C-alpha cells in the first residue's frame, strides 16, 4: 500500500468511523487525530520506519485480519467492529513514541560521511510492554471486549519480551483465542510481506 498519506488517513478515518461505534470511540479518534498517529513511523529501523508508517501498517494489518477471518470462516464469530478495533488499534502504543534525530552514515559510493535523519525512541508514557500499553491507552477511552484484549496482547507472538523471558502465556492465549492467532498472522504478514 503505497498511497499518499492523505489517502491513507482518509481511509483510516472512514473505516474507523463506519466500523467502531462503541461509547468512547469518538474520544479515542479525537486523541489519535491530535497526536502524531497519522505521521508517526511504525518502528525506528524496520517495518514502516518512515513518515506515516504506523498508519500504513495499521491499515495493512486490518486488511490482512479481515481477509484471515473470512478465510477461516469466522466472520459470524467476530464482528466487523472487533476486527477493526483489534487491527487498527493494536499498535497505538507507538503514538507519541518516536522523535526525529540524526546519526552519521557513510555514503558507500563516495566514502563521505553525512548526517542521516532517523527516528529515535522518545518514551513519554512508560506504562508497560508494547501490547500492554496499547490496551491501557485504548481502555482509557473505550471498553475492549475480552477477545480484543487477548488479540492485542498476543499480537507480537514469539517476539513478545515476556515470551523471550520464558513466560508461556502467549501460547495459552493462542489456544483460547482464534482472533489472537489471526491478528498475529496479520501483523506478521503486514510487517514482512507488505511493507518496506
CSV table of C-alpha atoms in Angstrom, one decimal:
chain,number,residue,atom,x,y,z
A,1,UNK,CA,0.0,0.0,0.0
A,2,UNK,CA,2.0,3.0,-1.3
A,3,UNK,CA,-0.9,5.5,-1.3
A,4,UNK,CA,-0.2,9.1,-0.3
A,5,UNK,CA,-0.6,9.9,3.4
A,6,UNK,CA,-3.8,11.9,2.9
A,7,UNK,CA,-5.5,8.9,1.1
A,8,UNK,CA,-4.3,6.6,3.9
A,9,UNK,CA,-5.6,9.0,6.5
A,10,UNK,CA,-9.0,9.3,4.8
A,11,UNK,CA,-9.3,5.5,4.5
A,12,UNK,CA,-8.5,5.1,8.2
A,13,UNK,CA,-11.0,7.7,9.2
A,14,UNK,CA,-13.6,6.1,7.0
A,15,UNK,CA,-13.1,2.6,8.3
A,16,UNK,CA,-12.8,3.7,11.9
A,17,UNK,CA,-15.9,6.0,11.8
A,18,UNK,CA,-18.1,3.4,10.0
A,19,UNK,CA,-17.0,0.4,12.0
A,20,UNK,CA,-16.0,1.4,15.5
A,21,UNK,CA,-19.1,2.9,17.1
A,22,UNK,CA,-19.0,2.0,20.8
A,23,UNK,CA,-19.1,4.6,23.5
A,24,UNK,CA,-15.8,6.4,23.7
A,25,UNK,CA,-14.7,5.7,20.1
A,26,UNK,CA,-15.1,9.4,19.2
A,27,UNK,CA,-12.9,10.5,22.1
A,28,UNK,CA,-10.2,8.0,21.1
A,29,UNK,CA,-10.4,9.1,17.5
A,30,UNK,CA,-10.0,12.7,18.6
A,31,UNK,CA,-7.0,11.8,20.6
A,32,UNK,CA,-5.5,10.0,17.6
A,33,UNK,CA,-6.2,13.0,15.4
A,34,UNK,CA,-4.5,15.4,17.8
A,35,UNK,CA,-1.5,13.0,18.3
A,36,UNK,CA,1.2,12.0,15.7
A,37,UNK,CA,-0.6,8.8,14.8
A,38,UNK,CA,-1.1,9.7,11.2
A,39,UNK,CA,2.6,10.7,10.6
A,40,UNK,CA,4.4,8.5,13.1
A,41,UNK,CA,6.7,5.7,11.9
A,42,UNK,CA,5.9,2.1,12.8
A,43,UNK,CA,9.5,1.5,14.0
A,44,UNK,CA,12.9,3.1,14.1
A,45,UNK,CA,14.7,0.9,11.5
A,46,UNK,CA,12.5,-1.9,10.5
A,47,UNK,CA,8.9,-2.1,9.1
A,48,UNK,CA,7.3,1.3,8.4
A,49,UNK,CA,10.3,3.3,9.5
A,50,UNK,CA,9.1,6.3,7.6
A,51,UNK,CA,6.6,9.1,7.9
A,52,UNK,CA,3.1,7.6,8.1
A,53,UNK,CA,4.5,4.1,8.6
A,54,UNK,CA,2.2,3.4,11.7
A,55,UNK,CA,-0.9,4.5,9.8
A,56,UNK,CA,0.1,2.3,6.8
A,57,UNK,CA,0.9,-0.7,9.0
A,58,UNK,CA,-2.3,-0.4,10.9
A,59,UNK,CA,-4.4,-0.4,7.7
A,60,UNK,CA,-2.3,-3.3,6.2
A,61,UNK,CA,-3.0,-5.3,9.4
A,62,UNK,CA,-6.7,-4.5,9.1
A,63,UNK,CA,-6.8,-5.7,5.5
A,64,UNK,CA,-4.9,-8.9,6.4
A,65,UNK,CA,-7.0,-9.6,9.5
A,66,UNK,CA,-10.3,-9.1,7.7
A,67,UNK,CA,-9.2,-11.5,5.0
A,68,UNK,CA,-7.9,-14.0,7.5
A,69,UNK,CA,-11.2,-14.0,9.4
A,70,UNK,CA,-13.1,-14.6,6.2
A,71,UNK,CA,-10.8,-17.4,5.0
A,72,UNK,CA,-11.1,-19.1,8.4
A,73,UNK,CA,-14.9,-18.9,8.1
A,74,UNK,CA,-15.2,-16.8,11.3
A,75,UNK,CA,-16.9,-13.7,10.1
A,76,UNK,CA,-20.0,-14.7,12.1
A,77,UNK,CA,-17.9,-15.1,15.2
A,78,UNK,CA,-16.0,-11.8,15.1
A,79,UNK,CA,-17.9,-8.6,14.3
A,80,UNK,CA,-16.5,-6.0,11.9
A,81,UNK,CA,-16.1,-3.7,14.9
A,82,UNK,CA,-13.9,-6.3,16.8
A,83,UNK,CA,-11.8,-6.8,13.7
A,84,UNK,CA,-11.3,-3.1,13.2
A,85,UNK,CA,-10.6,-2.4,16.9
A,86,UNK,CA,-8.1,-5.3,17.1
A,87,UNK,CA,-6.2,-4.4,13.9
A,88,UNK,CA,-6.4,-0.6,13.7
A,89,UNK,CA,-5.5,-0.1,17.4
A,90,UNK,CA,-3.0,-2.9,18.1
A,91,UNK,CA,-0.1,-0.6,17.9
A,92,UNK,CA,-1.4,2.6,19.5
A,93,UNK,CA,1.5,2.2,22.0
A,94,UNK,CA,3.6,3.8,19.2
A,95,UNK,CA,1.7,7.1,19.3
A,96,UNK,CA,3.9,10.0,20.5
A,97,UNK,CA,6.7,7.4,21.0
A,98,UNK,CA,9.3,8.5,18.3
A,99,UNK,CA,11.2,11.6,17.5
A,100,UNK,CA,13.4,12.6,14.6
A,101,UNK,CA,17.1,12.6,15.2
A,102,UNK,CA,20.3,12.2,13.2
A,103,UNK,CA,23.2,9.7,13.0
A,104,UNK,CA,26.3,9.6,11.0
A,105,UNK,CA,26.2,7.4,7.9
A,106,UNK,CA,28.8,6.7,5.2
A,107,UNK,CA,28.0,7.1,1.5
A,108,UNK,CA,29.1,3.7,0.0
A,109,UNK,CA,29.9,5.3,-3.4
A,110,UNK,CA,31.8,8.3,-2.3
A,111,UNK,CA,33.1,7.2,1.1
A,112,UNK,CA,31.9,10.5,2.5
A,113,UNK,CA,30.2,10.7,5.9
A,114,UNK,CA,26.9,12.6,6.2
A,115,UNK,CA,24.2,13.2,8.8
A,116,UNK,CA,21.2,10.9,8.1
A,117,UNK,CA,17.8,11.6,9.5
A,118,UNK,CA,16.5,8.7,11.6
A,119,UNK,CA,13.7,8.0,14.1
A,120,UNK,CA,14.6,7.5,17.8
A,121,UNK,CA,12.6,6.3,20.7
A,122,UNK,CA,11.3,9.0,23.0
A,123,UNK,CA,9.2,7.2,25.5
A,124,UNK,CA,6.8,9.6,27.2
A,125,UNK,CA,4.4,7.1,28.8
A,126,UNK,CA,6.4,4.1,30.1
A,127,UNK,CA,3.4,2.1,31.4
A,128,UNK,CA,4.1,-1.4,30.3
A,129,UNK,CA,5.2,-3.7,27.5
A,130,UNK,CA,4.3,-3.0,23.9
A,131,UNK,CA,0.9,-4.6,23.8
A,132,UNK,CA,0.0,-3.9,27.4
A,133,UNK,CA,0.5,-0.2,26.7
A,134,UNK,CA,-1.8,-0.3,23.6
A,135,UNK,CA,-4.5,-2.0,25.7
A,136,UNK,CA,-4.1,0.6,28.5
A,137,UNK,CA,-4.3,3.5,26.1
A,138,UNK,CA,-7.4,2.3,24.3
A,139,UNK,CA,-9.2,1.4,27.6
A,140,UNK,CA,-8.6,5.0,28.8
A,141,UNK,CA,-11.2,5.9,26.1
A,142,UNK,CA,-13.4,2.9,25.5
A,143,UNK,CA,-14.2,-0.6,26.6
A,144,UNK,CA,-12.4,-3.5,25.0
A,145,UNK,CA,-14.0,-6.9,24.7
A,146,UNK,CA,-12.1,-9.8,26.2
A,147,UNK,CA,-11.3,-11.3,22.7
A,148,UNK,CA,-9.9,-7.9,21.6
A,149,UNK,CA,-7.7,-7.7,24.7
A,150,UNK,CA,-6.4,-11.2,24.1
A,151,UNK,CA,-5.7,-10.5,20.4
A,152,UNK,CA,-3.9,-7.2,21.0
A,153,UNK,CA,-2.0,-8.6,24.0
A,154,UNK,CA,-0.7,-11.6,21.9
A,155,UNK,CA,-0.2,-9.9,18.6
A,156,UNK,CA,3.6,-10.0,18.9
A,157,UNK,CA,3.7,-13.8,19.3
A,158,UNK,CA,7.3,-15.1,19.9
A,159,UNK,CA,8.7,-11.5,19.6
A,160,UNK,CA,6.9,-10.5,22.9
A,161,UNK,CA,9.5,-9.8,25.6
A,162,UNK,CA,7.6,-11.9,28.1
A,163,UNK,CA,7.9,-14.9,25.7
A,164,UNK,CA,11.6,-14.2,25.3
A,165,UNK,CA,11.9,-14.2,29.1
A,166,UNK,CA,10.3,-17.7,29.2
A,167,UNK,CA,6.7,-16.8,30.0
A,168,UNK,CA,4.3,-19.1,28.1
A,169,UNK,CA,1.1,-17.1,28.4
A,170,UNK,CA,1.0,-16.1,24.7
A,171,UNK,CA,0.7,-19.8,23.8
A,172,UNK,CA,-2.2,-20.1,26.2
A,173,UNK,CA,-3.9,-17.1,24.6
A,174,UNK,CA,-3.4,-18.7,21.2
A,175,UNK,CA,-5.1,-21.9,22.5
A,176,UNK,CA,-8.0,-19.9,23.7
A,177,UNK,CA,-8.5,-17.2,21.0
A,178,UNK,CA,-8.6,-17.8,17.3
A,179,UNK,CA,-8.7,-14.0,16.8
A,180,UNK,CA,-5.4,-13.6,18.6
A,181,UNK,CA,-3.8,-16.2,16.3
A,182,UNK,CA,-5.3,-14.5,13.2
A,183,UNK,CA,-4.2,-11.0,14.4
A,184,UNK,CA,-0.6,-12.3,15.0
A,185,UNK,CA,-0.6,-13.8,11.4
A,186,UNK,CA,-2.0,-10.5,10.1
A,187,UNK,CA,0.7,-8.5,11.9
A,188,UNK,CA,3.5,-10.7,10.6
A,189,UNK,CA,2.2,-10.6,7.0
A,190,UNK,CA,1.8,-6.9,7.1
A,191,UNK,CA,5.3,-6.5,8.6
A,192,UNK,CA,7.3,-8.9,6.4
A,193,UNK,CA,5.4,-9.1,3.1
A,194,UNK,CA,3.6,-5.8,2.6
A,195,UNK,CA,6.0,-3.1,3.9
A,196,UNK,CA,9.4,-1.8,3.0
